[in-house]
Tab-separated table of C-alpha atoms and ligand atoms in Angstrom:
chain	number	residue	atom	x	y	z
E	28	UNK	CA	30.608	43.827	-12.209
E	29	UNK	CA	28.862	41.791	-9.486
E	30	UNK	CA	26.271	39.355	-10.864
E	31	UNK	CA	22.800	39.886	-9.504
E	32	UNK	CA	20.473	36.918	-9.134
E	33	UNK	CA	16.773	37.752	-9.070
E	34	UNK	CA	15.402	34.428	-10.290
E	35	UNK	CA	14.843	32.753	-6.944
E	36	UNK	CA	11.456	31.279	-7.880
E	37	UNK	CA	13.356	29.180	-10.431
E	38	UNK	CA	15.848	28.021	-7.846
E	39	UNK	CA	17.865	29.333	-4.916
E	40	UNK	CA	21.505	29.117	-3.907
E	41	UNK	CA	22.117	26.302	-1.431
E	42	UNK	CA	22.831	27.888	1.963
E	43	UNK	CA	26.443	27.208	3.087
E	44	UNK	CA	25.094	25.859	6.399
E	45	UNK	CA	23.003	23.390	4.393
E	46	UNK	CA	26.075	22.270	2.437
E	47	UNK	CA	27.983	21.832	5.669
E	48	UNK	CA	25.183	19.725	7.175
E	49	UNK	CA	25.106	17.511	4.075
E	50	UNK	CA	28.834	16.845	3.657
E	51	UNK	CA	29.307	14.099	6.285
E	52	UNK	CA	26.566	12.075	4.588
E	53	UNK	CA	28.742	11.747	1.488
E	54	UNK	CA	31.731	10.545	3.518
E	55	UNK	CA	31.761	9.023	7.017
E	56	UNK	CA	28.003	8.741	7.399
E	57	UNK	CA	27.392	6.796	4.232
E	58	UNK	CA	25.327	4.004	5.815
E	59	UNK	CA	21.883	2.981	4.686
E	60	UNK	CA	19.324	4.491	7.081
E	61	UNK	CA	17.354	1.219	7.011
E	62	UNK	CA	20.343	-0.730	8.404
E	63	UNK	CA	20.314	-1.290	12.135
E	64	UNK	CA	24.118	-1.572	12.495
E	65	UNK	CA	26.514	1.174	13.561
E	66	UNK	CA	26.824	2.576	10.033
E	67	UNK	CA	23.107	2.788	9.366
E	68	UNK	CA	21.455	3.789	12.613
E	69	UNK	CA	23.005	7.287	13.027
E	70	UNK	CA	21.932	8.017	9.460
E	71	UNK	CA	18.411	6.874	10.329
E	72	UNK	CA	18.517	9.296	13.276
E	73	UNK	CA	19.545	12.140	10.903
E	74	UNK	CA	16.651	11.342	8.540
E	75	UNK	CA	14.231	11.464	11.464
E	76	UNK	CA	15.656	14.823	12.523
E	77	UNK	CA	15.057	16.178	9.007
E	78	UNK	CA	11.467	14.963	9.184
E	79	UNK	CA	10.963	16.922	12.403
E	80	UNK	CA	12.574	20.029	10.902
E	81	UNK	CA	10.071	19.911	8.034
E	82	UNK	CA	7.201	19.157	10.383
E	83	UNK	CA	8.025	22.367	12.265
E	84	UNK	CA	8.230	24.448	9.083
E	85	UNK	CA	4.811	23.436	7.778
E	86	UNK	CA	3.058	22.991	11.120
E	87	UNK	CA	2.206	19.309	10.645
E	88	UNK	CA	0.819	17.473	13.661
E	89	UNK	CA	3.126	14.434	13.389
E	90	UNK	CA	6.592	14.000	11.876
E	91	UNK	CA	5.536	10.768	10.166
E	92	UNK	CA	3.187	12.798	7.989
E	93	UNK	CA	6.271	13.739	5.917
E	94	UNK	CA	7.394	11.378	3.130
E	95	UNK	CA	10.606	12.352	1.335
E	96	UNK	CA	10.552	12.427	-2.478
E	97	UNK	CA	12.739	13.665	-5.321
E	98	UNK	CA	11.029	17.079	-5.371
E	99	UNK	CA	7.909	18.993	-6.251
E	100	UNK	CA	7.114	17.249	-9.517
E	101	UNK	CA	7.209	13.785	-7.998
E	102	UNK	CA	5.147	14.859	-4.981
E	103	UNK	CA	2.475	16.395	-7.231
E	104	UNK	CA	2.306	13.260	-9.387
E	105	UNK	CA	2.241	10.968	-6.355
E	106	UNK	CA	-0.642	12.869	-4.719
E	107	UNK	CA	-2.901	13.023	-7.758
E	108	UNK	CA	-2.275	9.493	-9.013
E	109	UNK	CA	-2.781	8.068	-5.553
E	110	UNK	CA	-6.151	9.794	-5.112
E	111	UNK	CA	-7.469	8.300	-8.353
E	112	UNK	CA	-6.325	4.872	-7.233
E	113	UNK	CA	-7.693	4.958	-3.696
E	114	UNK	CA	-11.056	6.399	-4.786
E	115	UNK	CA	-11.893	4.295	-7.835
E	116	UNK	CA	-15.564	5.304	-7.853
E	117	UNK	CA	-14.614	8.975	-8.340
E	118	UNK	CA	-13.180	9.970	-11.700
E	119	UNK	CA	-12.863	13.751	-11.686
E	120	UNK	CA	-10.078	16.157	-10.740
E	121	UNK	CA	-10.480	19.819	-9.853
E	122	UNK	CA	-7.465	22.050	-10.390
E	123	UNK	CA	-6.779	25.617	-11.528
E	124	UNK	CA	-5.852	26.974	-14.936
E	125	UNK	CA	-2.623	28.423	-13.541
E	126	UNK	CA	-0.964	25.394	-11.935
E	127	UNK	CA	2.626	24.436	-12.625
E	128	UNK	CA	3.133	21.929	-15.485
E	129	UNK	CA	3.884	19.299	-12.804
E	130	UNK	CA	0.118	19.274	-12.211
E	131	UNK	CA	-1.301	20.488	-15.514
E	132	UNK	CA	0.643	18.110	-17.783
E	133	UNK	CA	-0.292	15.150	-15.608
E	134	UNK	CA	-3.962	16.191	-15.703
E	135	UNK	CA	-3.863	16.555	-19.496
E	136	UNK	CA	-2.299	13.108	-19.739
E	137	UNK	CA	-4.932	11.557	-17.456
E	138	UNK	CA	-7.671	13.185	-19.477
E	139	UNK	CA	-6.326	11.749	-22.710
E	140	UNK	CA	-5.085	8.366	-21.571
E	141	UNK	CA	-7.687	7.475	-18.948
E	142	UNK	CA	-10.713	9.622	-19.742
E	143	UNK	CA	-10.500	11.421	-16.380
E	144	UNK	CA	-12.580	14.623	-16.310
E	145	UNK	CA	-10.491	17.643	-15.340
E	146	UNK	CA	-12.035	20.916	-14.164
E	147	UNK	CA	-9.536	23.765	-14.649
E	148	UNK	CA	-10.927	26.591	-12.529
E	149	UNK	CA	-10.354	29.962	-14.185
E	150	UNK	CA	-8.828	33.055	-12.567
E	151	UNK	CA	-9.646	36.745	-12.974
E	152	UNK	CA	-7.302	39.395	-14.392
E	153	UNK	CA	-5.560	39.682	-11.021
E	154	UNK	CA	-4.973	35.932	-10.921
E	155	UNK	CA	-7.635	35.305	-8.248
E	156	UNK	CA	-9.500	32.005	-8.356
E	157	UNK	CA	-13.117	32.036	-9.567
E	158	UNK	CA	-14.774	30.782	-6.370
E	159	UNK	CA	-18.156	30.352	-7.999
E	160	UNK	CA	-16.737	28.044	-10.668
E	161	UNK	CA	-14.852	26.198	-7.930
E	162	UNK	CA	-18.020	25.617	-5.933
E	163	UNK	CA	-19.857	24.386	-9.029
E	164	UNK	CA	-17.107	21.893	-9.936
E	165	UNK	CA	-17.185	20.290	-6.484
E	166	UNK	CA	-19.422	17.227	-6.753
E	167	UNK	CA	-19.250	13.698	-5.347
E	168	UNK	CA	-17.555	12.609	-8.572
E	169	UNK	CA	-14.363	14.476	-7.602
E	170	UNK	CA	-11.541	12.319	-6.223
E	171	UNK	CA	-9.021	15.098	-5.649
E	172	UNK	CA	-8.724	18.855	-5.696
E	173	UNK	CA	-5.207	20.054	-6.486
E	174	UNK	CA	-4.801	23.806	-6.156
E	175	UNK	CA	-1.471	25.540	-5.646
E	176	UNK	CA	-0.739	27.577	-2.536
E	177	UNK	CA	1.149	30.295	-4.403
E	178	UNK	CA	1.720	30.870	-8.077
E	179	UNK	CA	5.295	30.597	-9.317
E	180	UNK	CA	4.960	33.401	-11.886
E	181	UNK	CA	2.880	36.096	-10.208
E	182	UNK	CA	3.256	35.047	-6.567
E	183	UNK	CA	-0.539	35.222	-6.127
E	184	UNK	CA	-1.654	33.239	-3.063
E	185	UNK	CA	-4.840	31.174	-3.183
E	186	UNK	CA	-7.039	30.742	-0.064
E	187	UNK	CA	-6.132	27.058	0.252
E	188	UNK	CA	-7.426	26.586	3.812
E	189	UNK	CA	-10.903	27.676	2.740
E	190	UNK	CA	-10.732	25.695	-0.519
E	191	UNK	CA	-9.764	22.580	1.459
E	192	UNK	CA	-12.773	23.013	3.777
E	193	UNK	CA	-15.051	23.164	0.751
E	194	UNK	CA	-13.473	20.030	-0.778
E	195	UNK	CA	-13.856	18.153	2.507
E	196	UNK	CA	-17.625	18.730	2.446
E	197	UNK	CA	-17.939	16.629	-0.709
E	198	UNK	CA	-15.523	13.950	0.499
E	199	UNK	CA	-12.763	14.780	-1.999
E	200	UNK	CA	-9.083	14.766	-1.027
E	201	UNK	CA	-7.384	18.160	-1.065
E	202	UNK	CA	-3.803	18.514	-2.309
E	203	UNK	CA	-1.843	21.725	-2.615
E	204	UNK	CA	1.314	22.312	-4.618
E	205	UNK	CA	3.052	24.531	-2.073
E	206	UNK	CA	6.441	24.424	-3.783
E	207	UNK	CA	6.594	28.237	-3.992
E	208	UNK	CA	5.002	28.879	-0.622
E	209	UNK	CA	6.911	26.609	1.764
E	210	UNK	CA	9.679	28.553	3.462
E	211	UNK	CA	8.156	31.849	2.328
E	212	UNK	CA	4.846	32.029	4.191
E	213	UNK	CA	3.987	30.774	7.683
E	214	UNK	CA	2.064	27.486	7.714
E	215	UNK	CA	0.080	25.596	10.311
E	216	UNK	CA	-1.220	22.566	8.453
E	217	UNK	CA	-2.704	20.903	11.510
E	218	UNK	CA	-5.289	23.655	11.755
E	219	UNK	CA	-6.427	23.130	8.134
E	220	UNK	CA	-8.272	20.428	6.193
E	221	UNK	CA	-5.399	20.040	3.703
E	222	UNK	CA	-4.746	16.322	3.143
E	223	UNK	CA	-1.592	16.464	1.018
E	224	UNK	CA	1.045	19.099	0.274
E	225	UNK	CA	4.038	19.130	-2.076
E	226	UNK	CA	7.275	20.926	-1.322
E	227	UNK	CA	10.727	21.137	-2.861
E	228	UNK	CA	14.096	21.856	-1.235
E	229	UNK	CA	15.700	23.923	-3.970
E	230	UNK	CA	13.125	26.710	-3.666
E	231	UNK	CA	14.227	27.607	-0.136
E	232	UNK	CA	18.031	27.289	-0.184
E	233	UNK	CA	18.064	23.505	0.061
E	234	UNK	CA	19.506	21.056	-2.467
E	235	UNK	CA	17.896	20.144	-5.797
E	236	UNK	CA	16.302	16.767	-6.420
E	237	UNK	CA	14.821	16.399	-2.959
E	238	UNK	CA	11.427	17.348	-1.595
E	239	UNK	CA	8.562	15.908	0.354
E	240	UNK	CA	4.907	15.028	0.284
E	241	UNK	CA	2.951	15.865	3.414
E	242	UNK	CA	0.305	13.203	3.959
E	243	UNK	CA	-2.133	13.790	6.775
E	244	UNK	CA	-2.383	10.731	9.064
E	245	UNK	CA	-5.277	8.529	8.049
E	246	UNK	CA	-5.427	9.771	4.433
E	247	UNK	CA	-5.478	6.702	2.166
E	248	UNK	CA	-2.410	6.585	-0.078
E	249	UNK	CA	-0.970	4.352	-2.765
E	250	UNK	CA	2.699	5.010	-3.477
E	251	UNK	CA	3.804	6.119	-6.926
E	252	UNK	CA	7.101	4.236	-6.757
E	253	UNK	CA	6.759	0.589	-5.808
E	254	UNK	CA	9.613	-1.392	-4.295
E	255	UNK	CA	11.060	-1.602	-0.796
E	256	UNK	CA	9.410	-0.450	2.412
E	257	UNK	CA	11.203	2.891	2.764
E	258	UNK	CA	9.256	5.914	3.955
E	259	UNK	CA	6.648	3.605	5.534
E	260	UNK	CA	5.739	2.178	2.157
E	261	UNK	CA	4.945	5.602	0.758
E	262	UNK	CA	8.046	6.023	-1.416
E	263	UNK	CA	10.248	3.062	-2.276
E	264	UNK	CA	13.983	3.402	-2.921
E	265	UNK	CA	17.002	3.973	-0.690
E	266	UNK	CA	16.722	7.464	0.732
E	267	UNK	CA	18.792	10.342	-0.637
E	268	UNK	CA	20.274	10.899	2.791
E	269	UNK	CA	22.567	13.894	2.050
E	270	UNK	CA	19.639	15.558	0.259
E	271	UNK	CA	17.200	14.816	3.061
E	272	UNK	CA	19.586	16.147	5.712
E	273	UNK	CA	20.091	19.282	3.570
E	274	UNK	CA	16.343	19.696	3.122
E	275	UNK	CA	15.867	19.460	6.888
E	276	UNK	CA	18.556	22.065	7.556
E	277	UNK	CA	17.069	24.361	4.896
E	278	UNK	CA	13.671	24.020	6.598
E	279	UNK	CA	15.179	24.908	9.978
E	280	UNK	CA	16.860	28.016	8.534
E	281	UNK	CA	13.748	29.087	6.606
E	282	UNK	CA	11.698	28.946	9.804
E	283	UNK	CA	14.355	30.805	11.779
E	284	UNK	CA	14.572	33.689	9.309
E	285	UNK	CA	10.990	33.781	8.011
E	286	UNK	CA	9.447	36.628	10.015
E	287	UNK	CA	12.307	39.086	9.544
E	288	UNK	CA	12.946	38.026	5.967
E	289	UNK	CA	9.328	38.487	4.937
E	290	UNK	CA	9.372	42.101	6.071
E	291	UNK	CA	12.711	42.730	4.353
E	292	UNK	CA	11.784	40.978	1.084
E	293	UNK	CA	8.472	42.768	0.865
E	294	UNK	CA	10.224	46.097	1.226
E	295	UNK	CA	12.807	45.195	-1.465
E	296	UNK	CA	10.025	44.011	-3.775
E	297	UNK	CA	7.859	47.075	-3.185
E	298	UNK	CA	10.775	49.438	-3.783
E	299	UNK	CA	11.590	47.650	-7.026
E	300	UNK	CA	7.997	47.824	-8.248
E	301	UNK	CA	7.512	51.444	-7.264
E	302	UNK	CA	10.816	52.459	-8.822
E	303	UNK	CA	10.162	50.635	-12.098
E	304	UNK	CA	6.607	51.921	-12.442
E	305	UNK	CA	7.793	55.498	-11.792
E	306	UNK	CA	10.614	55.280	-14.304
E	307	UNK	CA	9.104	53.242	-17.133
E	308	UNK	CA	5.867	54.459	-18.733
E	309	UNK	CA	3.368	51.783	-19.806
E	310	UNK	CA	4.567	49.246	-17.250
E	311	UNK	CA	2.388	47.527	-14.658
E	312	UNK	CA	2.471	44.811	-12.034
E	313	UNK	CA	0.534	41.601	-12.731
E	314	UNK	CA	-1.145	39.399	-10.124
E	315	UNK	CA	-2.978	40.134	-6.900
E	316	UNK	CA	-1.244	43.093	-5.207
E	317	UNK	CA	-2.425	42.058	-1.742
E	318	UNK	CA	-2.540	38.271	-1.524
E	319	UNK	CA	0.878	37.332	-2.823
E	320	UNK	CA	4.325	36.099	-1.919
E	321	UNK	CA	6.568	38.756	-0.404
E	322	UNK	CA	9.437	37.950	-2.768
E	323	UNK	CA	7.835	38.045	-6.224
E	324	UNK	CA	7.321	40.940	-8.646
E	325	UNK	CA	5.961	40.227	-12.106
E	326	UNK	CA	6.097	43.351	-14.246
E	327	UNK	CA	4.751	43.851	-17.753
E	328	UNK	CA	6.550	46.326	-20.042
E	329	UNK	CA	4.204	47.137	-22.890
E	330	UNK	CA	5.506	47.480	-26.474
E	331	UNK	CA	8.624	45.342	-25.971
E	332	UNK	CA	9.505	41.658	-26.080
E	333	UNK	CA	10.178	40.208	-22.610
E	334	UNK	CA	12.980	38.127	-24.094
E	335	UNK	CA	14.717	41.345	-25.219
E	336	UNK	CA	14.473	42.861	-21.737
E	337	UNK	CA	15.771	39.624	-20.262
E	338	UNK	CA	18.746	39.572	-22.627
E	339	UNK	CA	19.759	43.163	-21.937
E	340	UNK	CA	19.301	42.728	-18.183
E	341	UNK	CA	21.493	39.654	-18.442
E	342	UNK	CA	24.135	41.714	-20.271
E	343	UNK	CA	24.011	44.142	-17.354
E	344	UNK	CA	24.704	41.241	-14.994
E	345	UNK	CA	21.113	40.811	-13.790
E	346	UNK	CA	19.448	37.380	-13.986
E	347	UNK	CA	15.667	37.131	-13.869
E	348	UNK	CA	12.977	35.341	-15.864
E	349	UNK	CA	10.513	36.155	-18.624
E	350	UNK	CA	7.988	33.476	-17.613
E	351	UNK	CA	8.410	30.483	-15.348
E	352	UNK	CA	11.876	29.008	-15.817
E	353	UNK	CA	10.297	25.739	-16.864
E	354	UNK	CA	8.598	27.321	-19.880
E	355	UNK	CA	11.177	29.904	-20.921
E	356	UNK	CA	12.898	28.854	-24.070
E	357	UNK	CA	9.551	28.374	-25.757
E	358	UNK	CA	8.060	31.466	-27.359
E	359	UNK	CA	4.514	30.729	-26.241
E	360	UNK	CA	3.399	33.323	-23.688
E	361	UNK	CA	2.873	31.924	-20.231
E	362	UNK	CA	-0.345	29.958	-19.623
E	363	UNK	CA	-0.688	31.798	-16.312
E	364	UNK	CA	-0.843	35.240	-17.927
E	365	UNK	CA	-3.123	33.955	-20.693
E	366	UNK	CA	-5.485	32.531	-18.061
E	367	UNK	CA	-5.534	36.015	-16.502
E	368	UNK	CA	-6.719	37.348	-19.845
E	369	UNK	CA	-3.634	39.490	-20.244
E	370	UNK	CA	-3.334	40.372	-23.941
E	371	UNK	CA	-0.912	38.240	-25.925
E	372	UNK	CA	1.491	41.099	-26.673
E	373	UNK	CA	1.644	42.128	-22.998
E	374	UNK	CA	2.036	38.543	-21.772
E	375	UNK	CA	5.107	38.373	-24.025
E	376	UNK	CA	6.539	41.447	-22.351
E	377	UNK	CA	6.498	40.329	-18.744
E	378	UNK	CA	9.490	39.912	-16.481
E	379	UNK	CA	9.562	38.111	-13.152
E	380	UNK	CA	11.931	39.366	-10.473
E	381	UNK	CA	12.088	37.000	-7.501
E	382	UNK	CA	14.079	37.701	-4.352
E	383	UNK	CA	15.504	35.525	-1.582
E	384	UNK	CA	17.471	36.019	1.599
E	385	UNK	CA	20.558	36.444	-0.610
E	386	UNK	CA	19.012	39.567	-2.158
E	387	UNK	CA	19.913	43.061	-0.997
E	388	UNK	CA	19.194	46.756	-1.551
E	389	UNK	CA	22.001	47.101	-4.093
E	390	UNK	CA	20.263	44.519	-6.310
E	391	UNK	CA	17.220	46.766	-6.504
E	392	UNK	CA	19.379	49.876	-7.072
E	393	UNK	CA	21.112	48.185	-9.983
E	394	UNK	CA	17.834	47.161	-11.690
E	395	UNK	CA	16.477	50.695	-11.272
E	396	UNK	CA	19.700	52.110	-12.700
E	397	UNK	CA	19.472	50.157	-15.960
E	398	UNK	CA	15.805	49.365	-16.593
E	399	UNK	CA	14.721	52.679	-18.163
E	400	UNK	CA	17.582	52.599	-20.680
E	401	UNK	CA	16.877	48.974	-21.585
E	402	UNK	CA	13.154	49.423	-22.197
E	403	UNK	CA	13.679	52.714	-24.079
E	404	UNK	CA	16.288	51.120	-26.300
E	405	UNK	CA	13.976	48.218	-27.172
E	406	UNK	CA	10.986	50.494	-27.744
E	407	UNK	CA	13.065	52.772	-30.013
E	408	UNK	CA	14.271	49.721	-31.911
E	409	UNK	CA	10.778	48.372	-32.495
E	410	UNK	CA	9.483	51.822	-33.587
E	411	UNK	CA	12.268	52.252	-36.148
E	412	UNK	CA	11.945	48.695	-37.507
E	413	UNK	CA	10.240	48.767	-40.933
E	414	UNK	CA	6.771	47.176	-40.859
E	415	UNK	CA	5.393	44.831	-43.415
D	514	PLP	N1	5.356	23.362	-8.581
D	514	PLP	C1	5.695	24.659	-8.623
D	514	PLP	C2	4.698	25.700	-8.263
D	514	PLP	C3	6.993	25.032	-9.022
D	514	PLP	O1	7.322	26.314	-9.086
D	514	PLP	C4	7.923	24.015	-9.368
D	514	PLP	C5	9.270	24.355	-9.855
D	514	PLP	O2	9.481	25.329	-10.539
D	514	PLP	C6	7.507	22.674	-9.276
D	514	PLP	C7	6.223	22.390	-8.885
D	514	PLP	C8	8.441	21.552	-9.606
D	514	PLP	O3	9.303	21.308	-8.528
D	514	PLP	P1	10.658	20.471	-8.715
D	514	PLP	O4	11.569	21.352	-9.502
D	514	PLP	O5	11.161	20.234	-7.333
D	514	PLP	O6	10.279	19.209	-9.406
């Protein structure tokens, strides 16, 4: 039985072309990109090429607006902590209730340890941001707004360009965690007021442990990691050159395939959703049906435990997720679904299917073949279980 991987929002397979691009940087091209001799300078050239590949993917104006990091979590931390440092007379953060833990845990820590005021803007039952609450939270006390581009669980897309314009009016910096959006939706950052953006290679067929922080030219910044002068003093430490080269190649491929892939992924996703909803009574799609990533379907199956569905899908050779991968393992229902006011029992029964350019029609066929039997089996089991 072929294994089917539909958990691409957790991570993606590294593209073979990316692996190929990286390999020489483990062997012959091992030099330090900061060295000016014959071993270092070609590596420096490769790092600059990767910067330009990322610049093209996100539509940045200049390639030096990209600083390489170890991934999404570091970029998120670097952006928020820097804003508090460079704007000492402002002590508030505006974020949303549905951010990734890379933002929410840091905010909770800052609240507790430093007395920073955090506004967590609520969402409605479709996962859409409460714009009125957002407007109210924006005051001259706010140092940074950090709102994600697309949600990792539901795929819902927030109107970040408009939110950034609003933040600009009160002089706050605007950061977006675009880890799930980069490589999946077209971007033209130079035409927006976004100051900082986080991205991560492993979400778009690049390697793990490497990402970047986009920093608009002129935005004040204090680096999270202090040390040498790498990355123009924005991120100390010898660069992860194989990772950076792989990230650059992944960006190039994502841009090349994006238009065609988006149409294809949307059609796979829509067929999956339609097929599941037709076959399984009491199931529904969560999140905004219009403004969302083309690759993500989050489906609630009422009267079952999501973990049970996950287990039986896994036994049928299908890998997906019952919440975000970072929180699965804990039995707490996802904070994203709770923020959407989805009842506890339903939030427990939600499965995320996320596609990538490795996904194909047969993957959808296979899910549709087994899903009815799996949900019926679990529902029968819970009906026959003695209560008390
Ligand atoms: N932000 C979002 C929205 C994510 O989905 C993830 C990963 O799941 C991260 C941040 C963390 O990124 P990384 O794994 O590169 O640290």
